[in-house]
Amino acid sequence: MEARIGFYDRARQIFDLTLAQQALEWDQEVMMPAQGADQRAHQLAALATVVHEKLTDPAYGGLIDAFEASRDLDERARADVREARRARERAVRVPGRLVAERTEACARAQAAWLEARPRNDFAAFRPHLERVMDLTRELAEAQGMPSPYDALLDEYEPGMTEARLRPLFDDLRRRLVPLLERIRGASRRPDPAPLARCFPVQDQEVFCRRLVTDMGFDLDAGRFDVSAHPFTTGTHRDVRLTTRYREDWLPCSVFGTIHEGGHGLYEQGLDARFFRDPSGGACSAGLHESQSRLWENLVGRSLPFWSHYYPVLQATFPGVLDEVPLASFHGAVNVVEPSLIRVEADETTYNLHILLRFELESDLIARRITVKDLPELWRIRMEQQLGIAPPDDRSGVMQDIHWAVGLVGYFPTYALGNLYAAQFMERMREELRDLDERLSRGELGVVRTWLRERIHVHGRVWPAQELCERATGAPLSVEPLMRHLEAKAHTFYGI
Ligand code: ZN
């Protein structure tokens, strides 16, 4: 009994500190005045130090051992031990000196990126990125896994390895590249123009708020605000979503909101009994992304969904879409078009943007290429896989913030999210034969309930791959996503 109390007290205290970090980060993005950045950096660094000290404290290691040795641990308790040990060991293996050096290098690289990107100056950014990559490789090597890149992946997608990922991604590329070629050669194509009319922001806000509410996001246990880069943070009874509005491009807020709403539902759907426990949180970054992508692409771009919501949308913007039929609007939100910028990419080309980043970052960590090679390799591979090449580095290798802030091994979780999402949706559809009818009546709760029971309440009691198998009866595969994308290509491009 004492071992249990000692273990959970400490584990929950660490969890509380990480939630405090998240609250400060949310405030920084949404509320904080620009001049507060310096003060905030000190606060976040202080909290990060406290968390690191608590994780690496030998006494905590003793508490984990003692609890693990107690008899009759149930599945949840064993998962709590596993997760606590995993977080602690990852922290212990990294020397404090390296953490401090890398934090500082990332802060500098981020500042350099912010300045160099608009000027299209890769040469100025390059030494900073080299430093971040060197320190990230060192950090990965310190984890002592067979491959350093696996150690990076494992941070965001526990249990995932390059050896498991590569065949999946190779498969995906082999199928996506020819599909895209066929789409580009199609004689019929939907027209995205109706989405670029004038949509007053205050009306978009009303529509988006209605969407998250209808999805089942509880605004008494969450917030819905605006930020430059939409994100979701917090958990359980305090979950914060953000979106952004562009008056001349409706999908920005609508699909951004549905996407973040999917993340938010996951956090609100976790089992309250295990709030603050090591296994009580979301399973992995890929699983998290599966929730947002499922809502955004598989529900939010479907015909049943818009059968219900298109009249609502038309009424929200009187006169703007009156003469556009539902079928044209549905086509407009499903256009496939190779583009340079990942965050603006459609459902079909998006994964090719991710595969490109995965190849480059795994090659960098394995020293098969150097930072100097990046701009040229980026251009060549964009041309090979998407058929277009960036005219400059700001719309090429410098477009994302991830590498500058040390997020290496994270990009693959976006593509994994798309794969998981399609597999979940296919299974949901098999089990709920009247799904489309219910969606076309605006009954979004049916999706929420299925996801809550199959995914959300389980937290991280099992690794993501096992959760996927339990939810769908099969290991993760590219087939469901490819079936979905090919069916769409048939509907909208006649191929
Ligand atoms: Zn997301």
PDB file of N, CA, C and O in Angstrom, residues 387-418:
ATOM      1  N   GLY A 387       6.176  16.267 -58.596  1.00  0.00           N
ATOM      2  CA  GLY A 387       6.154  16.857 -59.927  1.00  0.00           C
ATOM      3  C   GLY A 387       6.291  18.362 -59.942  1.00  0.00           C
ATOM      4  O   GLY A 387       6.099  18.999 -60.973  1.00  0.00           O
ATOM      5  N   ILE A 388       6.612  18.958 -58.786  1.00  0.00           N
ATOM      6  CA  ILE A 388       6.880  20.393 -58.760  1.00  0.00           C
ATOM      7  C   ILE A 388       8.086  20.642 -57.849  1.00  0.00           C
ATOM      8  O   ILE A 388       8.296  19.898 -56.884  1.00  0.00           O
ATOM      9  N   ALA A 389       8.853  21.682 -58.165  1.00  0.00           N
ATOM     10  CA  ALA A 389      10.036  21.976 -57.354  1.00  0.00           C
ATOM     11  C   ALA A 389       9.936  23.404 -56.829  1.00  0.00           C
ATOM     12  O   ALA A 389       9.487  24.295 -57.545  1.00  0.00           O
ATOM     13  N   PRO A 390      10.341  23.644 -55.577  1.00  0.00           N
ATOM     14  CA  PRO A 390      10.253  25.005 -55.028  1.00  0.00           C
ATOM     15  C   PRO A 390      11.233  25.944 -55.722  1.00  0.00           C
ATOM     16  O   PRO A 390      12.374  25.565 -55.980  1.00  0.00           O
ATOM     17  N   PRO A 391      10.800  27.181 -56.010  1.00  0.00           N
ATOM     18  CA  PRO A 391      11.702  28.138 -56.640  1.00  0.00           C
ATOM     19  C   PRO A 391      12.716  28.694 -55.643  1.00  0.00           C
ATOM     20  O   PRO A 391      13.723  29.272 -56.049  1.00  0.00           O
ATOM     21  N   ASP A 392      12.459  28.534 -54.346  1.00  0.00           N
ATOM     22  CA  ASP A 392      13.386  29.069 -53.336  1.00  0.00           C
ATOM     23  C   ASP A 392      13.313  28.214 -52.071  1.00  0.00           C
ATOM     24  O   ASP A 392      12.450  27.349 -51.947  1.00  0.00           O
ATOM     25  N   ASP A 393      14.227  28.467 -51.121  1.00  0.00           N
ATOM     26  CA  ASP A 393      14.280  27.626 -49.922  1.00  0.00           C
ATOM     27  C   ASP A 393      13.181  27.959 -48.919  1.00  0.00           C
ATOM     28  O   ASP A 393      12.831  27.137 -48.083  1.00  0.00           O
ATOM     29  N   ARG A 394      12.644  29.161 -49.006  1.00  0.00           N
ATOM     30  CA  ARG A 394      11.595  29.488 -48.031  1.00  0.00           C
ATOM     31  C   ARG A 394      10.320  28.679 -48.315  1.00  0.00           C
ATOM     32  O   ARG A 394       9.600  28.343 -47.389  1.00  0.00           O
ATOM     33  N   SER A 395      10.106  28.332 -49.568  1.00  0.00           N
ATOM     34  CA  SER A 395       8.976  27.436 -49.859  1.00  0.00           C
ATOM     35  C   SER A 395       9.475  25.999 -50.037  1.00  0.00           C
ATOM     36  O   SER A 395       8.760  25.133 -50.515  1.00  0.00           O
ATOM     37  N   GLY A 396      10.732  25.767 -49.658  1.00  0.00           N
ATOM     38  CA  GLY A 396      11.300  24.422 -49.696  1.00  0.00           C
ATOM     39  C   GLY A 396      11.723  24.005 -48.299  1.00  0.00           C
ATOM     40  O   GLY A 396      10.911  23.952 -47.379  1.00  0.00           O
ATOM     41  N   VAL A 397      13.019  23.803 -48.150  1.00  0.00           N
ATOM     42  CA  VAL A 397      13.553  23.211 -46.925  1.00  0.00           C
ATOM     43  C   VAL A 397      13.337  24.073 -45.672  1.00  0.00           C
ATOM     44  O   VAL A 397      13.341  23.554 -44.558  1.00  0.00           O
ATOM     45  N   MET A 398      13.096  25.357 -45.840  1.00  0.00           N
ATOM     46  CA  MET A 398      12.943  26.221 -44.654  1.00  0.00           C
ATOM     47  C   MET A 398      11.489  26.466 -44.252  1.00  0.00           C
ATOM     48  O   MET A 398      11.223  27.284 -43.383  1.00  0.00           O
ATOM     49  N   GLN A 399      10.537  25.746 -44.850  1.00  0.00           N
ATOM     50  CA  GLN A 399       9.133  26.083 -44.571  1.00  0.00           C
ATOM     51  C   GLN A 399       8.642  25.692 -43.177  1.00  0.00           C
ATOM     52  O   GLN A 399       7.777  26.353 -42.631  1.00  0.00           O
ATOM     53  N   ASP A 400       9.169  24.615 -42.613  1.00  0.00           N
ATOM     54  CA  ASP A 400       8.663  24.142 -41.316  1.00  0.00           C
ATOM     55  C   ASP A 400       9.577  24.562 -40.168  1.00  0.00           C
ATOM     56  O   ASP A 400      10.789  24.603 -40.319  1.00  0.00           O
ATOM     57  N   ILE A 401       8.970  24.750 -39.009  1.00  0.00           N
ATOM     58  CA  ILE A 401       9.751  25.134 -37.833  1.00  0.00           C
ATOM     59  C   ILE A 401      10.377  23.916 -37.143  1.00  0.00           C
ATOM     60  O   ILE A 401      11.334  24.043 -36.367  1.00  0.00           O
ATOM     61  N   HIS A 402       9.857  22.713 -37.442  1.00  0.00           N
ATOM     62  CA  HIS A 402      10.183  21.512 -36.650  1.00  0.00           C
ATOM     63  C   HIS A 402      11.673  21.288 -36.401  1.00  0.00           C
ATOM     64  O   HIS A 402      12.098  21.107 -35.270  1.00  0.00           O
ATOM     65  N   TRP A 403      12.477  21.236 -37.479  1.00  0.00           N
ATOM     66  CA  TRP A 403      13.896  20.906 -37.302  1.00  0.00           C
ATOM     67  C   TRP A 403      14.606  21.987 -36.503  1.00  0.00           C
ATOM     68  O   TRP A 403      15.492  21.681 -35.697  1.00  0.00           O
ATOM     69  N   ALA A 404      14.222  23.241 -36.711  1.00  0.00           N
ATOM     70  CA  ALA A 404      14.875  24.337 -35.989  1.00  0.00           C
ATOM     71  C   ALA A 404      14.699  24.169 -34.477  1.00  0.00           C
ATOM     72  O   ALA A 404      15.592  24.483 -33.697  1.00  0.00           O
ATOM     73  N   VAL A 405      13.539  23.676 -34.058  1.00  0.00           N
ATOM     74  CA  VAL A 405      13.301  23.538 -32.618  1.00  0.00           C
ATOM     75  C   VAL A 405      13.616  22.119 -32.115  1.00  0.00           C
ATOM     76  O   VAL A 405      13.237  21.752 -31.007  1.00  0.00           O
ATOM     77  N   GLY A 406      14.321  21.351 -32.941  1.00  0.00           N
ATOM     78  CA  GLY A 406      14.788  20.037 -32.493  1.00  0.00           C
ATOM     79  C   GLY A 406      13.766  18.926 -32.619  1.00  0.00           C
ATOM     80  O   GLY A 406      13.970  17.833 -32.085  1.00  0.00           O
ATOM     81  N   LEU A 407      12.647  19.169 -33.297  1.00  0.00           N
ATOM     82  CA  LEU A 407      11.646  18.106 -33.484  1.00  0.00           C
ATOM     83  C   LEU A 407      12.064  17.227 -34.664  1.00  0.00           C
ATOM     84  O   LEU A 407      11.684  17.475 -35.800  1.00  0.00           O
ATOM     85  N   VAL A 408      12.869  16.226 -34.371  1.00  0.00           N
ATOM     86  CA  VAL A 408      13.323  15.280 -35.386  1.00  0.00           C
ATOM     87  C   VAL A 408      12.739  13.920 -35.003  1.00  0.00           C
ATOM     88  O   VAL A 408      12.837  13.523 -33.839  1.00  0.00           O
ATOM     89  N   GLY A 409      12.123  13.247 -35.968  1.00  0.00           N
ATOM     90  CA  GLY A 409      11.425  11.991 -35.642  1.00  0.00           C
ATOM     91  C   GLY A 409       9.944  12.232 -35.422  1.00  0.00           C
ATOM     92  O   GLY A 409       9.199  11.313 -35.129  1.00  0.00           O
ATOM     93  N   TYR A 410       9.523  13.482 -35.573  1.00  0.00           N
ATOM     94  CA  TYR A 410       8.110  13.821 -35.329  1.00  0.00           C
ATOM     95  C   TYR A 410       7.271  13.736 -36.602  1.00  0.00           C
ATOM     96  O   TYR A 410       6.129  13.282 -36.561  1.00  0.00           O
ATOM     97  N   PHE A 411       7.842  14.171 -37.732  1.00  0.00           N
ATOM     98  CA  PHE A 411       7.064  14.191 -38.989  1.00  0.00           C
ATOM     99  C   PHE A 411       6.360  12.859 -39.294  1.00  0.00           C
ATOM    100  O   PHE A 411       5.209  12.865 -39.728  1.00  0.00           O
ATOM    101  N   PRO A 412       7.040  11.712 -39.098  1.00  0.00           N
ATOM    102  CA  PRO A 412       6.353  10.451 -39.441  1.00  0.00           C
ATOM    103  C   PRO A 412       5.020  10.273 -38.732  1.00  0.00           C
ATOM    104  O   PRO A 412       4.129   9.602 -39.264  1.00  0.00           O
ATOM    105  N   THR A 413       4.862  10.887 -37.549  1.00  0.00           N
ATOM    106  CA  THR A 413       3.603  10.670 -36.819  1.00  0.00           C
ATOM    107  C   THR A 413       2.416  11.276 -37.564  1.00  0.00           C
ATOM    108  O   THR A 413       1.288  10.822 -37.388  1.00  0.00           O
ATOM    109  N   TYR A 414       2.665  12.278 -38.413  1.00  0.00           N
ATOM    110  CA  TYR A 414       1.558  12.843 -39.208  1.00  0.00           C
ATOM    111  C   TYR A 414       1.036  11.819 -40.212  1.00  0.00           C
ATOM    112  O   TYR A 414      -0.172  11.657 -40.397  1.00  0.00           O
ATOM    113  N   ALA A 415       1.977  11.132 -40.881  1.00  0.00           N
ATOM    114  CA  ALA A 415       1.541  10.126 -41.861  1.00  0.00           C
ATOM    115  C   ALA A 415       0.936   8.918 -41.146  1.00  0.00           C
ATOM    116  O   ALA A 415      -0.062   8.349 -41.603  1.00  0.00           O
ATOM    117  N   LEU A 416       1.537   8.529 -40.016  1.00  0.00           N
ATOM    118  CA  LEU A 416       0.953   7.420 -39.247  1.00  0.00           C
ATOM    119  C   LEU A 416      -0.475   7.762 -38.840  1.00  0.00           C
ATOM    120  O   LEU A 416      -1.363   6.909 -38.880  1.00  0.00           O
ATOM    121  N   GLY A 417      -0.692   9.025 -38.461  1.00  0.00           N
ATOM    122  CA  GLY A 417      -2.040   9.458 -38.088  1.00  0.00           C
ATOM    123  C   GLY A 417      -3.027   9.247 -39.225  1.00  0.00           C
ATOM    124  O   GLY A 417      -4.149   8.776 -39.014  1.00  0.00           O
ATOM    125  N   ASN A 418      -2.610   9.549 -40.448  1.00  0.00           N
ATOM    126  CA  ASN A 418      -3.491   9.350 -41.605  1.00  0.00           C
ATOM    127  C   ASN A 418      -3.795   7.865 -41.825  1.00  0.00           C
ATOM    128  O   ASN A 418      -4.914   7.493 -42.175  1.00  0.00           O
TER     129      ASN A 418
END
